[in-house]
mmCIF file of C-alpha atoms in Angstrom:
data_model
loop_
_atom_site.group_PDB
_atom_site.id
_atom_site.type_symbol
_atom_site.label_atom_id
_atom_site.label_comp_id
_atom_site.label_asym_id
_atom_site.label_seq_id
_atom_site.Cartn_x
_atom_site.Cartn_y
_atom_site.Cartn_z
ATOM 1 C CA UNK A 116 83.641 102.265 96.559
ATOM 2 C CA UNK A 117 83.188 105.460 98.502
ATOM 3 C CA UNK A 118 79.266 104.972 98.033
ATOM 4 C CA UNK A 119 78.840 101.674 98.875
ATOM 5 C CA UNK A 120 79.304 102.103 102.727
ATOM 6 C CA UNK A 121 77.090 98.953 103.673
ATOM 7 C CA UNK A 122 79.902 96.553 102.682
ATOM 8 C CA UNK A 123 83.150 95.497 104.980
ATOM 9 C CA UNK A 124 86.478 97.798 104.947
ATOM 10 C CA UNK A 125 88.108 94.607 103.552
ATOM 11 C CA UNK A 126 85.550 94.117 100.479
ATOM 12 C CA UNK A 127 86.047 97.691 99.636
ATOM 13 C CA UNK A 128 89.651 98.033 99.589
ATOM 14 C CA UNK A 129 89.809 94.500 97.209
ATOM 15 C CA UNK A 130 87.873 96.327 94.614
ATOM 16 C CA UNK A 131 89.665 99.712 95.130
ATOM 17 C CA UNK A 132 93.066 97.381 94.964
ATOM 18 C CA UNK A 133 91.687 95.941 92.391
ATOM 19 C CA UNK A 134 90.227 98.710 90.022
ATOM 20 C CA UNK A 135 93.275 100.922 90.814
ATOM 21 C CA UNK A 136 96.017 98.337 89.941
ATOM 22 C CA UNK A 137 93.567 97.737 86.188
ATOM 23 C CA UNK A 138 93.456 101.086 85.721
ATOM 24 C CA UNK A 139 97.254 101.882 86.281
ATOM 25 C CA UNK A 140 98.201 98.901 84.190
ATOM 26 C CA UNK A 141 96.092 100.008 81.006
ATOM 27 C CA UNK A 142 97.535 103.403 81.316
ATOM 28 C CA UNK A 143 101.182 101.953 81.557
ATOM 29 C CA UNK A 144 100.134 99.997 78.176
ATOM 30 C CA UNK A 145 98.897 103.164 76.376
ATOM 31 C CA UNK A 146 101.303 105.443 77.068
ATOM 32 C CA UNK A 147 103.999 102.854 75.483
ATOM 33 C CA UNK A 148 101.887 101.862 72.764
ATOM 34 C CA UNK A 149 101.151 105.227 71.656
ATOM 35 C CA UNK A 150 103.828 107.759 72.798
ATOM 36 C CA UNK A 151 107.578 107.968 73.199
ATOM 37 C CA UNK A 152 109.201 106.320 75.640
ATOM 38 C CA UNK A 153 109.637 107.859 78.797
ATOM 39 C CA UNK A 154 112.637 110.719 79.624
ATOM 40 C CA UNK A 155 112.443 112.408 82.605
ATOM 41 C CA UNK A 156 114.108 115.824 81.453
ATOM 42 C CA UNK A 157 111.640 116.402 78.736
ATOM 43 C CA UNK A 158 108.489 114.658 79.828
ATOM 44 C CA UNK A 159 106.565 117.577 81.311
ATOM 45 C CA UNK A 160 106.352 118.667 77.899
ATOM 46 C CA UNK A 161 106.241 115.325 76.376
ATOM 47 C CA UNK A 162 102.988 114.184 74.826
ATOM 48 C CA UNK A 163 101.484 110.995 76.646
ATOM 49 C CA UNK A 164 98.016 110.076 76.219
ATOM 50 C CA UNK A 165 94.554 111.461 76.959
ATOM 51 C CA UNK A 166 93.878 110.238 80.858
ATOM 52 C CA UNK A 167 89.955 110.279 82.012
ATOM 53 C CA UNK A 168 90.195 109.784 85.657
ATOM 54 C CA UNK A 169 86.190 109.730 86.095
ATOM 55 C CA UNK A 170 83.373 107.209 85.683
ATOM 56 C CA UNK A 171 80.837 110.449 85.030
ATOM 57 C CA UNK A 172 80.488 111.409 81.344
ATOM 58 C CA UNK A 173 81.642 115.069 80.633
ATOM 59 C CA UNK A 174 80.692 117.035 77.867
ATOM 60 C CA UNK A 175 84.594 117.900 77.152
ATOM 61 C CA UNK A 176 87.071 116.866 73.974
ATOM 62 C CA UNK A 177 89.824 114.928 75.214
ATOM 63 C CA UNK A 178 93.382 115.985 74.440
ATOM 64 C CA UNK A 179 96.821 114.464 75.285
ATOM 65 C CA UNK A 180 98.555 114.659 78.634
ATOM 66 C CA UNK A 181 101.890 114.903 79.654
ATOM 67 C CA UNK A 182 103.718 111.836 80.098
ATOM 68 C CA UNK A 183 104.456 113.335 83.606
ATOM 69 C CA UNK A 184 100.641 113.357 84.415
ATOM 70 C CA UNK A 185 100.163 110.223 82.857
ATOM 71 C CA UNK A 186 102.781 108.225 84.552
ATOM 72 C CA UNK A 187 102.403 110.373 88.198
ATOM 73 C CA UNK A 188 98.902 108.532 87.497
ATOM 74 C CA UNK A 189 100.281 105.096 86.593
ATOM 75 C CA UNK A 190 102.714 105.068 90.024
ATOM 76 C CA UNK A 191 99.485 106.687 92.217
ATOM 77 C CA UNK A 192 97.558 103.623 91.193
ATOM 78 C CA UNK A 193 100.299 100.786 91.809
ATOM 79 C CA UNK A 194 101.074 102.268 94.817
ATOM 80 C CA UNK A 195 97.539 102.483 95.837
ATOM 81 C CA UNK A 196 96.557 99.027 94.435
ATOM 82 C CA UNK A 197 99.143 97.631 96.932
ATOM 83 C CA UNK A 198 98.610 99.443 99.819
ATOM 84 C CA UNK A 199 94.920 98.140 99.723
ATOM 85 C CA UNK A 200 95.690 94.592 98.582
ATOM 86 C CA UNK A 201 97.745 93.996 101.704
ATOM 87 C CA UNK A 202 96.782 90.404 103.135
ATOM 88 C CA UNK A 203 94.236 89.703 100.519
ATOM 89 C CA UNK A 204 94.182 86.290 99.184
ATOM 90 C CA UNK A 205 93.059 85.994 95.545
ATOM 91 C CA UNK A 206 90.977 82.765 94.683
ATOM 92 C CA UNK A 207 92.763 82.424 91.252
ATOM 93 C CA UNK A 208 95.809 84.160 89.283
ATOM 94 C CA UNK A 209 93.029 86.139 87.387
ATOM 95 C CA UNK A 210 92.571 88.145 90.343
ATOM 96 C CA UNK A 211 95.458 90.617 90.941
ATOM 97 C CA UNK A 212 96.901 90.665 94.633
ATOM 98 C CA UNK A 213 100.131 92.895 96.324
ATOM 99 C CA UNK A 214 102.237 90.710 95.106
ATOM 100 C CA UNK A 215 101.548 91.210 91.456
ATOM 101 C CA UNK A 216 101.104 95.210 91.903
ATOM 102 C CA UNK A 217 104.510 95.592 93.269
ATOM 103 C CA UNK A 218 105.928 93.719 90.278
ATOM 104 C CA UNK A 219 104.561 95.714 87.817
ATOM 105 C CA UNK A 220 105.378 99.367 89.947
ATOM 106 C CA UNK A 221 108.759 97.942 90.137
ATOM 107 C CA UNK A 222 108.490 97.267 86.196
ATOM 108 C CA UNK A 223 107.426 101.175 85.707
ATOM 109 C CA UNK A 224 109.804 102.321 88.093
ATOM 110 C CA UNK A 225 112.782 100.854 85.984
ATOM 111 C CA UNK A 226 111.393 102.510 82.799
ATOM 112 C CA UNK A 227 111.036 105.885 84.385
ATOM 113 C CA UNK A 228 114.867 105.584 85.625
ATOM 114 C CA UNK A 229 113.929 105.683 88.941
ATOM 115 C CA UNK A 230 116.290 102.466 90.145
ATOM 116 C CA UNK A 231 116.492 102.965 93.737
ATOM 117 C CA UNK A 232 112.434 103.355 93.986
ATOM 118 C CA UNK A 233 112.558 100.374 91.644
ATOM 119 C CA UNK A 234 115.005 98.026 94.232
ATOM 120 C CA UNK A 235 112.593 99.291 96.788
ATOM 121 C CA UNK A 236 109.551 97.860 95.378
ATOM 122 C CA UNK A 237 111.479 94.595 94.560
ATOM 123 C CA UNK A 238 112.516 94.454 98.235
ATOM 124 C CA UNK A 239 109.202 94.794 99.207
ATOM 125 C CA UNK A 240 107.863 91.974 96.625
ATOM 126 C CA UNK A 241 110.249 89.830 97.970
ATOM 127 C CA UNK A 242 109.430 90.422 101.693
ATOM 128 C CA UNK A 243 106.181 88.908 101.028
ATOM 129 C CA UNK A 244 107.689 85.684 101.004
ATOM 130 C CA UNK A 245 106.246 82.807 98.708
ATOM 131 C CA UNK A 246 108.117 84.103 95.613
ATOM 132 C CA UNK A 247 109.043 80.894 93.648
ATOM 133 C CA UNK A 248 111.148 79.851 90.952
ATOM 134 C CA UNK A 249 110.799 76.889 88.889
ATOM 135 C CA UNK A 250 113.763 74.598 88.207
ATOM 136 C CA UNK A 251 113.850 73.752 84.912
ATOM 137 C CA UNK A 252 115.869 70.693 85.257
ATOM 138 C CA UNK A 253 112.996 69.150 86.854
ATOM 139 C CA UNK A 254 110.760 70.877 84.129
ATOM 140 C CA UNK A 255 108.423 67.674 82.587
ATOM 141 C CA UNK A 256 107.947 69.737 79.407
ATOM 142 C CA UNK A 257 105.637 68.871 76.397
ATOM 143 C CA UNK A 258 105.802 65.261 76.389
ATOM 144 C CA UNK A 259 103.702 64.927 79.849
ATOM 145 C CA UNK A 260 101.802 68.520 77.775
ATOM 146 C CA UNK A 261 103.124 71.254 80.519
ATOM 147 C CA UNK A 262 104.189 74.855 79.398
ATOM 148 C CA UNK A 263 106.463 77.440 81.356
ATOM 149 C CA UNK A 264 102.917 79.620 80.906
ATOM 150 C CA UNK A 265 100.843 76.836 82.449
ATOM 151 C CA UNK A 266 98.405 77.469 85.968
ATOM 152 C CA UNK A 267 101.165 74.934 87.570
ATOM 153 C CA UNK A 268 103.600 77.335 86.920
ATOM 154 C CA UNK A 269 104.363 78.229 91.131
ATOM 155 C CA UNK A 270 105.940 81.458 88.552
ATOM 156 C CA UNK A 271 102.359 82.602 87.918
ATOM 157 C CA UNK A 272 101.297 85.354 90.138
ATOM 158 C CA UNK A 273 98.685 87.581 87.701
ATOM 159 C CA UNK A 274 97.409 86.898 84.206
ATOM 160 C CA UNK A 275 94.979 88.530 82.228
ATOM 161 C CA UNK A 276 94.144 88.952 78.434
ATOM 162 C CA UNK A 277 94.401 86.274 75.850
ATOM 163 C CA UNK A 278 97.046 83.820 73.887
ATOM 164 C CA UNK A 279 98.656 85.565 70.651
ATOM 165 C CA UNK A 280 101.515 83.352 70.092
ATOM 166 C CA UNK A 281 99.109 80.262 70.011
ATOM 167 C CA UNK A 282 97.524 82.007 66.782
ATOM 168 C CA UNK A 283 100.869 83.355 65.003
ATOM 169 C CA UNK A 284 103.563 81.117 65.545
ATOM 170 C CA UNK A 285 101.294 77.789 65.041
ATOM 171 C CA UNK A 286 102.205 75.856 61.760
ATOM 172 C CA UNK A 287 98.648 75.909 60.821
ATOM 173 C CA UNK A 288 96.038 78.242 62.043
ATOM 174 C CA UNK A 289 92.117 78.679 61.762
ATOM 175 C CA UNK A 290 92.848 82.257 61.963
ATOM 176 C CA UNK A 291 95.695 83.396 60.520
ATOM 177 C CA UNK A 292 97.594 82.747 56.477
ATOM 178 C CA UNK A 293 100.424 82.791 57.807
ATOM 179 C CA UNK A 294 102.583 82.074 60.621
ATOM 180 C CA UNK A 295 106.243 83.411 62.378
ATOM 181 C CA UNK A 296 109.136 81.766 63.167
ATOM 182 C CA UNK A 297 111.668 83.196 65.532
ATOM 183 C CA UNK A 298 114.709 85.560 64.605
ATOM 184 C CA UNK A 299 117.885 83.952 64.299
ATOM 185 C CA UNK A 300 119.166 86.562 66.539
ATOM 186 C CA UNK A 301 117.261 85.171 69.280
ATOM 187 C CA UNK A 302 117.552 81.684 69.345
ATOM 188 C CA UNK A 303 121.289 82.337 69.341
ATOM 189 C CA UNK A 304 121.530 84.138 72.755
ATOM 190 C CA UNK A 305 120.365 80.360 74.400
ATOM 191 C CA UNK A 306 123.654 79.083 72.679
ATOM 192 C CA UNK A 307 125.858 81.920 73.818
ATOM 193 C CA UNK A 308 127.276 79.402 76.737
ATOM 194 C CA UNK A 309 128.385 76.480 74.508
ATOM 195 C CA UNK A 310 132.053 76.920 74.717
ATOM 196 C CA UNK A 311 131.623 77.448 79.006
ATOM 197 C CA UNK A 312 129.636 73.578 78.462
ATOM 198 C CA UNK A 313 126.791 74.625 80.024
ATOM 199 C CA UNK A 314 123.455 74.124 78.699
ATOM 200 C CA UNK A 315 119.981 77.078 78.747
ATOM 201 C CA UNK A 316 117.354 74.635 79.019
ATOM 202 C CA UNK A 317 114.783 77.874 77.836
ATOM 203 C CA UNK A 318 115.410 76.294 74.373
ATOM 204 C CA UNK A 319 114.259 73.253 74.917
ATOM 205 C CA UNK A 320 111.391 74.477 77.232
ATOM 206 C CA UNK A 321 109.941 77.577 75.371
ATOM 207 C CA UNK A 322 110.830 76.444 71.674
ATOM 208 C CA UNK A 323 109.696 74.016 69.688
ATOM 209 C CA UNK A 324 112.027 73.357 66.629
ATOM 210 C CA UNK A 325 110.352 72.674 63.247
ATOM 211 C CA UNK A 326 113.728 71.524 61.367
ATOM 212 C CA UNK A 327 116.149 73.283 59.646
ATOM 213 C CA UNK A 328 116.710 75.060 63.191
ATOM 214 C CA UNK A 329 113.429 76.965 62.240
ATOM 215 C CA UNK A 330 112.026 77.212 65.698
ATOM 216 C CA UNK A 331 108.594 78.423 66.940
ATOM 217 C CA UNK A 332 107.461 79.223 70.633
ATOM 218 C CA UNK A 333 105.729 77.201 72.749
ATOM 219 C CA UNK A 334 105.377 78.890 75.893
ATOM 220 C CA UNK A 335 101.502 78.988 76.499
ATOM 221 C CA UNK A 336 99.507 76.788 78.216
ATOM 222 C CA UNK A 337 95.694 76.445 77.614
ATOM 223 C CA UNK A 338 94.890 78.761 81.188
ATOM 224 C CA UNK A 339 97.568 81.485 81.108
ATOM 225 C CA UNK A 340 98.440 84.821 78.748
ATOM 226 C CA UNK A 341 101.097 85.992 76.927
ATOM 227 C CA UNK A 342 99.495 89.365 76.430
ATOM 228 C CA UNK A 343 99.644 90.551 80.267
ATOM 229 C CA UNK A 344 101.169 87.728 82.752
ATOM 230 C CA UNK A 345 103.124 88.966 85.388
ATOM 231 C CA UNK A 346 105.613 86.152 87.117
ATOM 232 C CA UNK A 347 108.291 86.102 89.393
ATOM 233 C CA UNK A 348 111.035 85.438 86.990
ATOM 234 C CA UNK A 349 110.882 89.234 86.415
ATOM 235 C CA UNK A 350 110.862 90.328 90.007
ATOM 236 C CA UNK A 351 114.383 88.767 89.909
ATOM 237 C CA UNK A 352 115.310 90.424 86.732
ATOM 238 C CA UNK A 353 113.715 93.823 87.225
ATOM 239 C CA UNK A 354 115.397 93.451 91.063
ATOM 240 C CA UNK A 355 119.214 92.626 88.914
ATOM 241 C CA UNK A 356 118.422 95.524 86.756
ATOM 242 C CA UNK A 357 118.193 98.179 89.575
ATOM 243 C CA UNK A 358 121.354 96.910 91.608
ATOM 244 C CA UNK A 359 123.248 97.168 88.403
ATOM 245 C CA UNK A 360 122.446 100.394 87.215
ATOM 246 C CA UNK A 361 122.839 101.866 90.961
ATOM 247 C CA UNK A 362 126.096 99.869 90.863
ATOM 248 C CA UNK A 363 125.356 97.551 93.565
ATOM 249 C CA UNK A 364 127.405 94.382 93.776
ATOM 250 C CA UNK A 365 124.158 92.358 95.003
ATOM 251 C CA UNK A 366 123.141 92.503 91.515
ATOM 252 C CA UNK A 367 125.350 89.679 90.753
ATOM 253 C CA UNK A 368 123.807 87.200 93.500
ATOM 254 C CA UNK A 369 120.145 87.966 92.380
ATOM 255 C CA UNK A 370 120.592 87.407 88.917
ATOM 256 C CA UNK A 371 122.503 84.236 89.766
ATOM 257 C CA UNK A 372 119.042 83.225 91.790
ATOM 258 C CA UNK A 373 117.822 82.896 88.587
ATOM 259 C CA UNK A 374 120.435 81.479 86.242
ATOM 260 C CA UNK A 375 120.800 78.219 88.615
ATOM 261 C CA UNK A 376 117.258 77.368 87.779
ATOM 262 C CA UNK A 377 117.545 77.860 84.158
ATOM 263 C CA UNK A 378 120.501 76.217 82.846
ATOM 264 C CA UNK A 379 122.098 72.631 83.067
ATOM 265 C CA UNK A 380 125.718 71.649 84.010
ATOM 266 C CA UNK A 381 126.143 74.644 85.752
ATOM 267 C CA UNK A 382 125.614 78.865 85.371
ATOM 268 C CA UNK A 383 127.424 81.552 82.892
ATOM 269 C CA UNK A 384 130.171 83.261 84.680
ATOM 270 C CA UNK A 385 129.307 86.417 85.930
ATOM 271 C CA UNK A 386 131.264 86.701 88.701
ATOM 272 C CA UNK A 387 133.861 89.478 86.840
ATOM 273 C CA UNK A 388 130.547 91.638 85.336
ATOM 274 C CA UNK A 389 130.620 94.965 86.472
ATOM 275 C CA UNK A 390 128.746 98.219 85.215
ATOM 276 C CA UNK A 391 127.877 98.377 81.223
ATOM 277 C CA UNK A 392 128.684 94.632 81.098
ATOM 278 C CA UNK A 393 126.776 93.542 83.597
ATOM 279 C CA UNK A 394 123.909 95.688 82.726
ATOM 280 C CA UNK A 395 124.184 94.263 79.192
ATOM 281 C CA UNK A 396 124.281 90.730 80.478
ATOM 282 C CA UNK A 397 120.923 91.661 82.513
ATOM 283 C CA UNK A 398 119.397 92.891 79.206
ATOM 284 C CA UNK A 399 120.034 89.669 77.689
ATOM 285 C CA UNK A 400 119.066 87.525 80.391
ATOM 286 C CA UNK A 401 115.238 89.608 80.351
ATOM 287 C CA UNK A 402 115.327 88.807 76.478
ATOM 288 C CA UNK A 403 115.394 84.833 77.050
ATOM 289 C CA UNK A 404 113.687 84.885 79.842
ATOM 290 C CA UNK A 405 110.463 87.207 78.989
ATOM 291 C CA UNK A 406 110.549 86.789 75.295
ATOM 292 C CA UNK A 407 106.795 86.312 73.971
ATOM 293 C CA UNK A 408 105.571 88.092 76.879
ATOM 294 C CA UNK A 409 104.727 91.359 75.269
ATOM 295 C CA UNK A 410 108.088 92.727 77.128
ATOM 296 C CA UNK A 411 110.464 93.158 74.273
ATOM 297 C CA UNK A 412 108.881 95.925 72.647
ATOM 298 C CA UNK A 413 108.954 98.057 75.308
ATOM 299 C CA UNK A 414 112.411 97.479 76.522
ATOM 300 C CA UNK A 415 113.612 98.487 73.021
ATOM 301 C CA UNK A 416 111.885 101.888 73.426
ATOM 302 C CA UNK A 417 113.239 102.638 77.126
ATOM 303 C CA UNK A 418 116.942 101.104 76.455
ATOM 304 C CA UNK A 419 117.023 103.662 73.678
ATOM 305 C CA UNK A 420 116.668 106.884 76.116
ATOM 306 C CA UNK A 421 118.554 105.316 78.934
ATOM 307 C CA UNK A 422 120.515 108.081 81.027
ATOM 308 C CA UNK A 423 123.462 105.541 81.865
ATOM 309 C CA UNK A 424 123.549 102.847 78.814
ATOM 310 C CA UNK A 425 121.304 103.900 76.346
ATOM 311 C CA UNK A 426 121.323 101.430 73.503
ATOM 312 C CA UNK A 427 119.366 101.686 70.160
ATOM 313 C CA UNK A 428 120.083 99.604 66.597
ATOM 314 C CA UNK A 429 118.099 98.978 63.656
ATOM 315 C CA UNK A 430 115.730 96.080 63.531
ATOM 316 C CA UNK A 431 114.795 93.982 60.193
ATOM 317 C CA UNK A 432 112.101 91.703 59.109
ATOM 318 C CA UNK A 433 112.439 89.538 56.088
ATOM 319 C CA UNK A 434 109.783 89.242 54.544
ATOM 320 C CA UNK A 435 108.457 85.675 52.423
ATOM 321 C CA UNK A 436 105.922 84.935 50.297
ATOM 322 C CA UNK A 437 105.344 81.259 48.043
ATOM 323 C CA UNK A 438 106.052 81.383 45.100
ATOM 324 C CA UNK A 439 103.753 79.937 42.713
ATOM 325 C CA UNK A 440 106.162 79.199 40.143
ATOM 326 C CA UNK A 441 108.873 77.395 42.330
ATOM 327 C CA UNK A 442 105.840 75.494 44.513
ATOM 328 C CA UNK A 443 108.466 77.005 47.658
ATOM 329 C CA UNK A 444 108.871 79.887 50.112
ATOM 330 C CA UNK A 445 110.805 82.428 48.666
ATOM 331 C CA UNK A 446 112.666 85.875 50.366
ATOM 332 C CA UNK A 447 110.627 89.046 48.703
ATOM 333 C CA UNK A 448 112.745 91.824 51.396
ATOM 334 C CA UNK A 449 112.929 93.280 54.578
ATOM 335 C CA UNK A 450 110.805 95.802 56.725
ATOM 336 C CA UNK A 451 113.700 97.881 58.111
ATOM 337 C CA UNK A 452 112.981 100.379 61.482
ATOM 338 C CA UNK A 453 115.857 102.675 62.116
ATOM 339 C CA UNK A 454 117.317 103.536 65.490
ATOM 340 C CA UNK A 455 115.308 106.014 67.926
ATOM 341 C CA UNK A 456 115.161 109.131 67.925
ATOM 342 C CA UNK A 457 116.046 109.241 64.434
ATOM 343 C CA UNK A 458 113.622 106.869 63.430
ATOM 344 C CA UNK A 459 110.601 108.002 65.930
ATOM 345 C CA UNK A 460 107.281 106.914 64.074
ATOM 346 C CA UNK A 461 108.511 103.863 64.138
ATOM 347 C CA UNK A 462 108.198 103.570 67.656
ATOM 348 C CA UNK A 463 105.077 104.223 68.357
ATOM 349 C CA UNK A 464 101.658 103.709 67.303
ATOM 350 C CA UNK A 465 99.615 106.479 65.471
ATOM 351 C CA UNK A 466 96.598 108.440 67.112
ATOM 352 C CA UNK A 467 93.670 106.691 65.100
ATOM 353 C CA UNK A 468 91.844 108.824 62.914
ATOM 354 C CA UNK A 469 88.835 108.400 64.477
ATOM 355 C CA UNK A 470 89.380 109.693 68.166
ATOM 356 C CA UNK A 471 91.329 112.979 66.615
ATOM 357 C CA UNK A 472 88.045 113.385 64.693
ATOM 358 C CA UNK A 473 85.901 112.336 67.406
ATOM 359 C CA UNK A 474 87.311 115.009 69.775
ATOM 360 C CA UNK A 475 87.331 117.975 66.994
ATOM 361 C CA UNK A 476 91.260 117.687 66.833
ATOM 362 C CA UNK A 477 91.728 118.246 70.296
ATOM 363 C CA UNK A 478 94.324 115.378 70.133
ATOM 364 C CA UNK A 479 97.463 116.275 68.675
ATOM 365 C CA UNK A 480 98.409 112.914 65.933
ATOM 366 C CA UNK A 481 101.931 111.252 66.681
ATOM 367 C CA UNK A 482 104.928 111.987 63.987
ATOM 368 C CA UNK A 483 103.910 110.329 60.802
ATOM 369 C CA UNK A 484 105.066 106.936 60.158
ATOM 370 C CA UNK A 485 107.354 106.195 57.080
ATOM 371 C CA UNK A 486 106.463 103.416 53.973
ATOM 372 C CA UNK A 487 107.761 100.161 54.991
ATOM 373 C CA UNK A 488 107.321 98.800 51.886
ATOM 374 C CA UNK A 489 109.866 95.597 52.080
ATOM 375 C CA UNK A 490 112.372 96.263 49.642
ATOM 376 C CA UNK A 491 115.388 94.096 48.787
#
């Protein structure tokens, strides 16, 4: 950008808003793909990931940062990203503007345990104005074909990446053998509200049930991603969070923004939440709303080291195969991950072979991962 001093200030600082918000994103996805979860106490020492802030090529081997360098790296580039997107207007949703960069810092802010910078960024999102919600009460749903992750989604601020539930949790698929249905645990939190006769229209609108209450997602649209899609639902959410955990009573009006466009017949009462409860309640609320957004995963790792509520329990995966004998599905076991820390290689992914080779063993490999052979 520096170089290219022939075009406007305005072109430049798109592409620098651009390039910097890309660039901080992909390093927030590393570093919780492939090292612990952020902890403020320990993470100058803390192994994050190998950063390469340079376009040259350096005859160096790469070894792995601290999470404190890494993430000082991931908030430099959000903050930058917005700073230089101010008043751009993106053609499309594939194009990232301020909007969408102060989402995500918020997002990073909240796993770092930084809540009042977090409720700052929100603020900010939200004083941008043009932050919608969809009503789902009003939501046309599959029979006239629309999707919550659909370009007509007013929701839909950035997207980027492709569709993985389309492949996996399809009945049939050209690429896949087999296909997922989802857990029993969380189809159950959209009927938590039953007795209060109040209905989550998420069910209806994200699932699609295949009988025997076996239900699949259908979230995605033909023109939007599940991988990376960044909407204001969460702003709303990530906003909640922060109030909460600073113990702000506001928290219970934003997350109530939300509720009164998701459910029918009226909204859970929340009115009497305070503190762990409410926080827990938020939690919840992120899990139906963002599930099958590549969100889950993450939130697992950082409720686990949370200074104020942290929250960690075993997770398990039964595990089916036909049965040739029977002509029918049958239970073979369960893929059981314990609870972090005690259960750490389980949390993250391992160093590939490959780049520790590549780089002469430079980079230090992650704990190694147990068997998970399913057993009954």
């Amino acid at each position: 950008v520096k170089k290219f001093t022939h075009d406007s200030v305005e072109i430049r600082n798109r592409i620098e808003g651009e390039a910097r918000f890309l660039r901080g994103a992909y390093y927030y996805l590393l570093t919780n793909l492939y090292a612990n979860p952020y902890v403020k106490e320990s993470a100058s020492s803390d192994m994050g990931v190998p950063l390469n802030l340079t376009e040259d090529i350096v005859d160096e081997y790469y070894k792995r940062n601290s999470m404190e360098e890494c993430y000082r790296v991931i908030v430099e580039d959000l903050k930058v990203a917005a700073d230089k997107l101010k008043g751009v207007t993106q053609p499309t949703i594939y194009r990232v503007n301020e909007l969408a960069a102060r989402i995500l810092l918020s997002r990073v802010y909240l796993y770092m345990g930084e809540w009042q910078l977090a409720l700052d960024e929100c603020q900010k999102a939200l004083n941008l104005g043009n932050v919608e919600l969809m009503d789902l009460n009003s939501f046309p749903g599959r029979e006239e074909n629309r999707y919550i992750l659909d370009v007509e989604n007013p929701e839909i601020i950035f997207t980027q990446g492709y569709s993985a539930t389309n492949v996996f949790y399809k009945n049939i698929s050209y690429f896949t053998i087999c296909s997922f249905s989802c857990s029993e645990e969380l189809i159950s939190l959209y009927n938590s509200f039953d007795d209060q006769v109040i209905k989550d229209l998420r069910l209806n609108a994200f699932f699609e049930d295949n009988g025997d209450e076996q239900y699949r997602v259908s979230k995605v649209g033909e023109k939007v991603y599940d991988c990376f899609v960044i909407r204001s639902a969460e702003l709303y959410l990530n906003k909640a969070e922060a109030e909460a955990m600073l113990d702000k009573v506001e928290a219970i009006q934003t997350i109530k923004t939300l509720l009164h466009n998701r459910f029918e017949g009226g909204i859970p009462d929340v009115d009497g939440l305070s503190g762990k409860d409410l926080v827990s309640f938020i939690r919840d609320e992120r899990r139906r709303e963002l599930c099958f957004e590549a969100h889950r995963w993450f939130d697992l790792r950082r409720y686990a080291v949370d200074s104020k509520y942290p929250e960690s329990h075993p997770i398990s995966h039964a595990y089916y195969e036909w049965d040739l004998t029977s002509a029918s599905v049958a239970l073979r076991g369960h893929y059981v991950l314990g609870t972090y820390p005690e259960d750490t290689g389980a949390y993250m992914l391992p160093i590939p072979d490959y780049a520790i080779i590549f780089n002469d063993g430079a980079l230090v490999p992650n704990e190694e991962r147990k068997d998970r052979t399913y057993n009954n």
